[in-house]
């Protein structure tokens, strides 16, 4: 099972638990574009729980492909966000992540990135992370904080009818090394002084 990462400002990143079902199903209701059926969301939760229960740090160290879903909690224990990670050859890919509708726009995703970075780079020893998201001005603004310049290869990704509709979406692929992430976190006005513990 994955460890729990606790920040000195009382945010906590922990593995997905069975009791998170309602939180995750509500979060996935409008993810990523449009809506998913209740059954689809139940199946997604079931898969995430299954892989999380078999996740170990030893698998990452041994470079055995593995997956884990981590949930971000506020100081009062309220679940606010999640990320589903796939890890292969010390490269962590963010396959899915979202903030619960009741908690969006409150800087919780920044907290998720900070604790997730500690989990990936410091705790697990990953060397790089990769994530793809639908290309929007908001995404570009967010990505620029973490990776000031995106290469052509990182922005030229398209998918057609991925979500069962008639639109074509451009995906931005964002990569970051451990050094890039840690440099950004160290210089962050709020998170630069935060410390972390693992339990």
mmCIF file of N, CA and C in Angstrom, residues 23-129:
data_model
loop_
_atom_site.group_PDB
_atom_site.id
_atom_site.type_symbol
_atom_site.label_atom_id
_atom_site.label_comp_id
_atom_site.label_asym_id
_atom_site.label_seq_id
_atom_site.Cartn_x
_atom_site.Cartn_y
_atom_site.Cartn_z
ATOM 1 N N UNK A 23 -17.120 10.477 -2.987
ATOM 2 C CA UNK A 23 -16.263 11.600 -3.389
ATOM 3 C C UNK A 23 -15.775 11.429 -4.819
ATOM 4 N N UNK A 24 -15.264 10.248 -5.150
ATOM 5 C CA UNK A 24 -14.706 10.053 -6.483
ATOM 6 C C UNK A 24 -15.802 10.068 -7.545
ATOM 7 N N UNK A 25 -16.916 9.439 -7.289
ATOM 8 C CA UNK A 25 -18.007 9.411 -8.262
ATOM 9 C C UNK A 25 -18.536 10.822 -8.527
ATOM 10 N N UNK A 26 -18.643 11.647 -7.496
ATOM 11 C CA UNK A 26 -19.074 13.034 -7.682
ATOM 12 C C UNK A 26 -18.031 13.831 -8.466
ATOM 13 N N UNK A 27 -16.754 13.586 -8.212
ATOM 14 C CA UNK A 27 -15.690 14.308 -8.893
ATOM 15 C C UNK A 27 -15.639 13.956 -10.375
ATOM 16 N N UNK A 28 -15.903 12.705 -10.699
ATOM 17 C CA UNK A 28 -15.846 12.250 -12.083
ATOM 18 C C UNK A 28 -17.095 12.588 -12.892
ATOM 19 N N UNK A 29 -18.114 13.133 -12.258
ATOM 20 C CA UNK A 29 -19.396 13.363 -12.943
ATOM 21 C C UNK A 29 -19.251 14.243 -14.175
ATOM 22 N N UNK A 30 -18.356 15.221 -14.138
ATOM 23 C CA UNK A 30 -18.178 16.102 -15.302
ATOM 24 C C UNK A 30 -16.753 16.034 -15.843
ATOM 25 N N UNK A 31 -16.094 14.919 -15.615
ATOM 26 C CA UNK A 31 -14.703 14.768 -16.030
ATOM 27 C C UNK A 31 -14.616 13.845 -17.230
ATOM 28 N N UNK A 32 -13.759 14.098 -18.215
ATOM 29 C CA UNK A 32 -12.985 15.317 -18.389
ATOM 30 C C UNK A 32 -13.760 16.368 -19.164
ATOM 31 N N UNK A 33 -14.626 15.921 -20.061
ATOM 32 C CA UNK A 33 -15.467 16.847 -20.819
ATOM 33 C C UNK A 33 -16.846 16.227 -20.847
ATOM 34 N N UNK A 34 -17.860 16.973 -20.492
ATOM 35 C CA UNK A 34 -19.204 16.402 -20.489
ATOM 36 C C UNK A 34 -19.427 15.559 -19.258
ATOM 37 N N UNK A 35 -20.126 14.448 -19.409
ATOM 38 C CA UNK A 35 -20.452 13.640 -18.240
ATOM 39 C C UNK A 35 -20.217 12.169 -18.525
ATOM 40 N N UNK A 36 -20.037 11.411 -17.465
ATOM 41 C CA UNK A 36 -19.908 9.966 -17.531
ATOM 42 C C UNK A 36 -21.102 9.350 -16.811
ATOM 43 N N UNK A 37 -21.528 8.167 -17.231
ATOM 44 C CA UNK A 37 -22.655 7.532 -16.554
ATOM 45 C C UNK A 37 -22.237 7.107 -15.152
ATOM 46 N N UNK A 38 -23.216 6.900 -14.310
ATOM 47 C CA UNK A 38 -22.927 6.456 -12.946
ATOM 48 C C UNK A 38 -22.189 5.118 -12.967
ATOM 49 N N UNK A 39 -22.602 4.212 -13.846
ATOM 50 C CA UNK A 39 -21.951 2.904 -13.954
ATOM 51 C C UNK A 39 -20.495 3.060 -14.381
ATOM 52 N N UNK A 40 -20.228 3.936 -15.346
ATOM 53 C CA UNK A 40 -18.846 4.171 -15.775
ATOM 54 C C UNK A 40 -17.990 4.672 -14.605
ATOM 55 N N UNK A 41 -18.558 5.576 -13.829
ATOM 56 C CA UNK A 41 -17.808 6.127 -12.689
ATOM 57 C C UNK A 41 -17.580 5.073 -11.612
ATOM 58 N N UNK A 42 -18.562 4.204 -11.393
ATOM 59 C CA UNK A 42 -18.387 3.103 -10.431
ATOM 60 C C UNK A 42 -17.266 2.169 -10.885
ATOM 61 N N UNK A 43 -17.253 1.859 -12.176
ATOM 62 C CA UNK A 43 -16.225 0.964 -12.705
ATOM 63 C C UNK A 43 -14.842 1.602 -12.608
ATOM 64 N N UNK A 44 -14.766 2.906 -12.869
ATOM 65 C CA UNK A 44 -13.489 3.616 -12.747
ATOM 66 C C UNK A 44 -12.991 3.560 -11.304
ATOM 67 N N UNK A 45 -13.896 3.824 -10.360
ATOM 68 C CA UNK A 45 -13.525 3.764 -8.952
ATOM 69 C C UNK A 45 -13.045 2.368 -8.575
ATOM 70 N N UNK A 46 -13.768 1.357 -9.023
ATOM 71 C CA UNK A 46 -13.417 -0.021 -8.698
ATOM 72 C C UNK A 46 -12.024 -0.372 -9.198
ATOM 73 N N UNK A 47 -11.699 0.032 -10.415
ATOM 74 C CA UNK A 47 -10.375 -0.230 -10.966
ATOM 75 C C UNK A 47 -9.296 0.514 -10.186
ATOM 76 N N UNK A 48 -9.548 1.788 -9.877
ATOM 77 C CA UNK A 48 -8.559 2.570 -9.128
ATOM 78 C C UNK A 48 -8.294 1.966 -7.753
ATOM 79 N N UNK A 49 -9.344 1.522 -7.091
ATOM 80 C CA UNK A 49 -9.189 0.918 -5.765
ATOM 81 C C UNK A 49 -8.393 -0.383 -5.851
ATOM 82 N N UNK A 50 -8.690 -1.172 -6.869
ATOM 83 C CA UNK A 50 -8.009 -2.461 -7.042
ATOM 84 C C UNK A 50 -6.502 -2.267 -7.212
ATOM 85 N N UNK A 51 -6.092 -1.366 -8.116
ATOM 86 C CA UNK A 51 -4.655 -1.191 -8.354
ATOM 87 C C UNK A 51 -3.975 -0.516 -7.165
ATOM 88 N N UNK A 52 -4.685 0.368 -6.486
ATOM 89 C CA UNK A 52 -4.102 1.052 -5.328
ATOM 90 C C UNK A 52 -3.807 0.062 -4.200
ATOM 91 N N UNK A 53 -4.695 -0.894 -4.009
ATOM 92 C CA UNK A 53 -4.503 -1.884 -2.940
ATOM 93 C C UNK A 53 -3.291 -2.774 -3.171
ATOM 94 N N UNK A 54 -2.819 -2.876 -4.414
ATOM 95 C CA UNK A 54 -1.653 -3.718 -4.685
ATOM 96 C C UNK A 54 -0.384 -2.905 -4.949
ATOM 97 N N UNK A 55 -0.463 -1.579 -4.802
ATOM 98 C CA UNK A 55 0.690 -0.717 -5.053
ATOM 99 C C UNK A 55 1.702 -0.805 -3.922
ATOM 100 N N UNK A 56 2.995 -0.832 -4.268
ATOM 101 C CA UNK A 56 4.073 -0.737 -3.277
ATOM 102 C C UNK A 56 5.210 0.108 -3.855
ATOM 103 N N UNK A 57 5.931 0.740 -2.972
ATOM 104 C CA UNK A 57 7.117 1.495 -3.380
ATOM 105 C C UNK A 57 8.160 0.559 -3.977
ATOM 106 N N UNK A 58 8.210 -0.670 -3.468
ATOM 107 C CA UNK A 58 9.182 -1.646 -3.971
ATOM 108 C C UNK A 58 8.980 -1.919 -5.457
ATOM 109 N N UNK A 59 7.737 -1.908 -5.930
ATOM 110 C CA UNK A 59 7.478 -2.112 -7.364
ATOM 111 C C UNK A 59 8.080 -0.968 -8.182
ATOM 112 N N UNK A 60 7.951 0.257 -7.677
ATOM 113 C CA UNK A 60 8.515 1.409 -8.386
ATOM 114 C C UNK A 60 10.036 1.276 -8.444
ATOM 115 N N UNK A 61 10.645 0.971 -7.315
ATOM 116 C CA UNK A 61 12.098 0.823 -7.239
ATOM 117 C C UNK A 61 12.599 -0.275 -8.178
ATOM 118 N N UNK A 62 11.831 -1.367 -8.272
ATOM 119 C CA UNK A 62 12.208 -2.482 -9.142
ATOM 120 C C UNK A 62 11.846 -2.227 -10.605
ATOM 121 N N UNK A 63 11.248 -1.056 -10.872
ATOM 122 C CA UNK A 63 10.833 -0.672 -12.221
ATOM 123 C C UNK A 63 9.765 -1.606 -12.792
ATOM 124 N N UNK A 64 8.931 -2.112 -11.904
ATOM 125 C CA UNK A 64 7.782 -2.910 -12.318
ATOM 126 C C UNK A 64 6.625 -1.952 -12.563
ATOM 127 N N UNK A 65 6.031 -1.948 -13.758
ATOM 128 C CA UNK A 65 4.916 -1.027 -14.013
ATOM 129 C C UNK A 65 3.821 -1.193 -12.955
ATOM 130 N N UNK A 66 3.349 -0.070 -12.438
ATOM 131 C CA UNK A 66 2.355 -0.106 -11.364
ATOM 132 C C UNK A 66 1.515 1.162 -11.400
ATOM 133 N N UNK A 67 0.382 1.131 -10.715
ATOM 134 C CA UNK A 67 -0.533 2.275 -10.680
ATOM 135 C C UNK A 67 -1.009 2.510 -9.258
ATOM 136 N N UNK A 68 -1.414 3.760 -8.992
ATOM 137 C CA UNK A 68 -1.944 4.119 -7.680
ATOM 138 C C UNK A 68 -2.801 5.376 -7.817
ATOM 139 N N UNK A 69 -3.853 5.449 -7.041
ATOM 140 C CA UNK A 69 -4.676 6.656 -6.976
ATOM 141 C C UNK A 69 -4.481 7.281 -5.604
ATOM 142 N N UNK A 70 -4.124 8.567 -5.603
ATOM 143 C CA UNK A 70 -3.881 9.288 -4.355
ATOM 144 C C UNK A 70 -4.918 10.397 -4.200
ATOM 145 N N UNK A 71 -5.416 10.552 -2.967
ATOM 146 C CA UNK A 71 -6.464 11.523 -2.642
ATOM 147 C C UNK A 71 -5.866 12.632 -1.781
ATOM 148 N N UNK A 72 -6.201 13.875 -2.112
ATOM 149 C CA UNK A 72 -5.766 15.026 -1.332
ATOM 150 C C UNK A 72 -6.840 15.395 -0.327
ATOM 151 N N UNK A 73 -6.433 15.554 0.935
ATOM 152 C CA UNK A 73 -7.350 15.979 1.997
ATOM 153 C C UNK A 73 -6.911 17.325 2.558
ATOM 154 N N UNK A 74 -7.903 18.144 2.943
ATOM 155 C CA UNK A 74 -7.626 19.365 3.707
ATOM 156 C C UNK A 74 -7.352 18.974 5.162
ATOM 157 N N UNK A 75 -7.005 19.960 5.970
ATOM 158 C CA UNK A 75 -6.669 19.716 7.375
ATOM 159 C C UNK A 75 -7.800 19.046 8.145
ATOM 160 N N UNK A 76 -9.049 19.351 7.781
ATOM 161 C CA UNK A 76 -10.182 18.760 8.504
ATOM 162 C C UNK A 76 -10.571 17.376 7.995
ATOM 163 N N UNK A 77 -9.789 16.814 7.061
ATOM 164 C CA UNK A 77 -10.052 15.473 6.553
ATOM 165 C C UNK A 77 -10.974 15.420 5.349
ATOM 166 N N UNK A 78 -11.429 16.578 4.859
ATOM 167 C CA UNK A 78 -12.306 16.618 3.691
ATOM 168 C C UNK A 78 -11.507 16.278 2.434
ATOM 169 N N UNK A 79 -12.016 15.319 1.635
ATOM 170 C CA UNK A 79 -11.377 14.981 0.374
ATOM 171 C C UNK A 79 -11.661 16.102 -0.621
ATOM 172 N N UNK A 80 -10.627 16.594 -1.287
ATOM 173 C CA UNK A 80 -10.831 17.708 -2.218
ATOM 174 C C UNK A 80 -10.383 17.395 -3.648
ATOM 175 N N UNK A 81 -9.455 16.464 -3.833
ATOM 176 C CA UNK A 81 -8.944 16.186 -5.170
ATOM 177 C C UNK A 81 -8.324 14.800 -5.209
ATOM 178 N N UNK A 82 -8.089 14.305 -6.436
ATOM 179 C CA UNK A 82 -7.394 13.032 -6.586
ATOM 180 C C UNK A 82 -6.532 13.072 -7.840
ATOM 181 N N UNK A 83 -5.535 12.198 -7.883
ATOM 182 C CA UNK A 83 -4.743 11.939 -9.077
ATOM 183 C C UNK A 83 -4.553 10.438 -9.202
ATOM 184 N N UNK A 84 -4.687 9.940 -10.432
ATOM 185 C CA UNK A 84 -4.396 8.537 -10.707
ATOM 186 C C UNK A 84 -3.080 8.500 -11.468
ATOM 187 N N UNK A 85 -2.098 7.807 -10.902
ATOM 188 C CA UNK A 85 -0.755 7.749 -11.465
ATOM 189 C C UNK A 85 -0.455 6.365 -12.028
ATOM 190 N N UNK A 86 0.236 6.335 -13.164
ATOM 191 C CA UNK A 86 0.843 5.111 -13.665
ATOM 192 C C UNK A 86 2.345 5.348 -13.686
ATOM 193 N N UNK A 87 3.102 4.386 -13.187
ATOM 194 C CA UNK A 87 4.547 4.557 -13.059
ATOM 195 C C UNK A 87 5.253 3.414 -13.767
ATOM 196 N N UNK A 88 6.172 3.775 -14.674
ATOM 197 C CA UNK A 88 6.937 2.785 -15.425
ATOM 198 C C UNK A 88 8.342 3.326 -15.628
ATOM 199 N N UNK A 89 9.340 2.525 -15.280
ATOM 200 C CA UNK A 89 10.751 2.915 -15.449
ATOM 201 C C UNK A 89 11.049 4.265 -14.800
ATOM 202 N N UNK A 90 10.509 4.497 -13.626
ATOM 203 C CA UNK A 90 10.707 5.705 -12.826
ATOM 204 C C UNK A 90 10.130 6.962 -13.469
ATOM 205 N N UNK A 91 9.247 6.791 -14.446
ATOM 206 C CA UNK A 91 8.521 7.914 -15.033
ATOM 207 C C UNK A 91 7.072 7.821 -14.579
ATOM 208 N N UNK A 92 6.616 8.865 -13.919
ATOM 209 C CA UNK A 92 5.251 8.901 -13.410
ATOM 210 C C UNK A 92 4.364 9.629 -14.414
ATOM 211 N N UNK A 93 3.289 8.970 -14.835
ATOM 212 C CA UNK A 93 2.333 9.607 -15.735
ATOM 213 C C UNK A 93 1.038 9.872 -14.972
ATOM 214 N N UNK A 94 0.589 11.118 -15.029
ATOM 215 C CA UNK A 94 -0.690 11.482 -14.423
ATOM 216 C C UNK A 94 -1.769 11.126 -15.442
ATOM 217 N N UNK A 95 -2.443 10.010 -15.218
ATOM 218 C CA UNK A 95 -3.445 9.539 -16.175
ATOM 219 C C UNK A 95 -4.774 10.271 -16.012
ATOM 220 N N UNK A 96 -5.064 10.669 -14.792
ATOM 221 C CA UNK A 96 -6.335 11.326 -14.519
ATOM 222 C C UNK A 96 -6.202 12.094 -13.211
ATOM 223 N N UNK A 97 -6.842 13.234 -13.136
ATOM 224 C CA UNK A 97 -6.828 14.000 -11.897
ATOM 225 C C UNK A 97 -7.861 15.091 -11.950
ATOM 226 N N UNK A 98 -8.483 15.360 -10.828
ATOM 227 C CA UNK A 98 -9.519 16.394 -10.788
ATOM 228 C C UNK A 98 -9.773 16.825 -9.355
ATOM 229 N N UNK A 99 -10.324 18.026 -9.236
ATOM 230 C CA UNK A 99 -10.759 18.569 -7.949
ATOM 231 C C UNK A 99 -12.273 18.396 -7.863
ATOM 232 N N UNK A 100 -12.767 18.048 -6.694
ATOM 233 C CA UNK A 100 -14.211 17.881 -6.485
ATOM 234 C C UNK A 100 -14.926 19.195 -6.810
ATOM 235 N N UNK A 101 -16.114 19.126 -7.441
ATOM 236 C CA UNK A 101 -16.828 20.354 -7.828
ATOM 237 C C UNK A 101 -17.039 21.358 -6.696
ATOM 238 N N UNK A 102 -17.191 20.884 -5.471
ATOM 239 C CA UNK A 102 -17.414 21.792 -4.341
ATOM 240 C C UNK A 102 -16.160 22.547 -3.919
ATOM 241 N N UNK A 103 -14.999 22.145 -4.434
ATOM 242 C CA UNK A 103 -13.738 22.707 -3.945
ATOM 243 C C UNK A 103 -12.888 23.318 -5.052
ATOM 244 N N UNK A 104 -13.448 23.489 -6.230
ATOM 245 C CA UNK A 104 -12.673 24.050 -7.332
ATOM 246 C C UNK A 104 -12.454 25.544 -7.151
ATOM 247 N N UNK A 105 -11.350 26.030 -7.728
ATOM 248 C CA UNK A 105 -11.037 27.448 -7.663
ATOM 249 C C UNK A 105 -10.505 27.913 -6.320
ATOM 250 N N UNK A 106 -10.059 26.974 -5.488
ATOM 251 C CA UNK A 106 -9.577 27.321 -4.148
ATOM 252 C C UNK A 106 -8.111 26.945 -3.944
ATOM 253 N N UNK A 107 -7.380 26.768 -5.049
ATOM 254 C CA UNK A 107 -5.939 26.471 -5.033
ATOM 255 C C UNK A 107 -5.606 25.070 -4.519
ATOM 256 N N UNK A 108 -6.590 24.177 -4.486
ATOM 257 C CA UNK A 108 -6.311 22.813 -4.039
ATOM 258 C C UNK A 108 -5.489 22.040 -5.066
ATOM 259 N N UNK A 109 -5.627 22.376 -6.359
ATOM 260 C CA UNK A 109 -4.843 21.638 -7.344
ATOM 261 C C UNK A 109 -3.357 21.963 -7.202
ATOM 262 N N UNK A 110 -3.048 23.176 -6.793
ATOM 263 C CA UNK A 110 -1.645 23.500 -6.506
ATOM 264 C C UNK A 110 -1.133 22.616 -5.380
ATOM 265 N N UNK A 111 -1.937 22.463 -4.342
ATOM 266 C CA UNK A 111 -1.557 21.578 -3.230
ATOM 267 C C UNK A 111 -1.358 20.151 -3.730
ATOM 268 N N UNK A 112 -2.256 19.717 -4.611
ATOM 269 C CA UNK A 112 -2.151 18.364 -5.175
ATOM 270 C C UNK A 112 -0.828 18.201 -5.933
ATOM 271 N N UNK A 113 -0.445 19.213 -6.698
ATOM 272 C CA UNK A 113 0.808 19.150 -7.452
ATOM 273 C C UNK A 113 2.024 19.133 -6.521
ATOM 274 N N UNK A 114 1.964 19.923 -5.459
ATOM 275 C CA UNK A 114 3.103 19.999 -4.536
ATOM 276 C C UNK A 114 3.298 18.677 -3.790
ATOM 277 N N UNK A 115 2.240 18.146 -3.220
ATOM 278 C CA UNK A 115 2.362 16.881 -2.495
ATOM 279 C C UNK A 115 2.610 15.727 -3.454
ATOM 280 N N UNK A 116 1.980 15.784 -4.630
ATOM 281 C CA UNK A 116 2.218 14.752 -5.630
ATOM 282 C C UNK A 116 3.662 14.738 -6.100
ATOM 283 N N UNK A 117 4.255 15.930 -6.234
ATOM 284 C CA UNK A 117 5.660 16.020 -6.604
ATOM 285 C C UNK A 117 6.561 15.422 -5.548
ATOM 286 N N UNK A 118 6.270 15.716 -4.289
ATOM 287 C CA UNK A 118 7.067 15.124 -3.202
ATOM 288 C C UNK A 118 6.941 13.602 -3.236
ATOM 289 N N UNK A 119 5.711 13.123 -3.383
ATOM 290 C CA UNK A 119 5.448 11.682 -3.452
ATOM 291 C C UNK A 119 6.241 11.047 -4.597
ATOM 292 N N UNK A 120 6.172 11.660 -5.779
ATOM 293 C CA UNK A 120 6.814 11.082 -6.965
ATOM 294 C C UNK A 120 8.328 11.153 -6.913
ATOM 295 N N UNK A 121 8.859 12.350 -6.656
ATOM 296 C CA UNK A 121 10.284 12.566 -6.827
ATOM 297 C C UNK A 121 11.110 12.258 -5.576
ATOM 298 N N UNK A 122 10.639 12.694 -4.445
ATOM 299 C CA UNK A 122 11.408 12.500 -3.212
ATOM 300 C C UNK A 122 11.155 11.124 -2.609
ATOM 301 N N UNK A 123 9.882 10.770 -2.447
ATOM 302 C CA UNK A 123 9.550 9.507 -1.795
ATOM 303 C C UNK A 123 9.786 8.292 -2.695
ATOM 304 N N UNK A 124 9.290 8.351 -3.937
ATOM 305 C CA UNK A 124 9.401 7.185 -4.820
ATOM 306 C C UNK A 124 10.673 7.174 -5.656
ATOM 307 N N UNK A 125 11.315 8.325 -5.832
ATOM 308 C CA UNK A 125 12.538 8.388 -6.615
ATOM 309 C C UNK A 125 12.327 8.449 -8.117
ATOM 310 N N UNK A 126 11.145 8.884 -8.551
ATOM 311 C CA UNK A 126 10.899 9.035 -9.991
ATOM 312 C C UNK A 126 11.776 10.149 -10.552
ATOM 313 N N UNK A 127 12.088 10.055 -11.828
ATOM 314 C CA UNK A 127 12.975 11.025 -12.459
ATOM 315 C C UNK A 127 12.243 12.023 -13.341
ATOM 316 N N UNK A 128 11.006 11.697 -13.724
ATOM 317 C CA UNK A 128 10.270 12.547 -14.653
ATOM 318 C C UNK A 128 8.777 12.286 -14.467
ATOM 319 N N UNK A 129 7.981 13.283 -14.862
ATOM 320 C CA UNK A 129 6.530 13.087 -14.885
ATOM 321 C C UNK A 129 5.986 13.551 -16.228
#
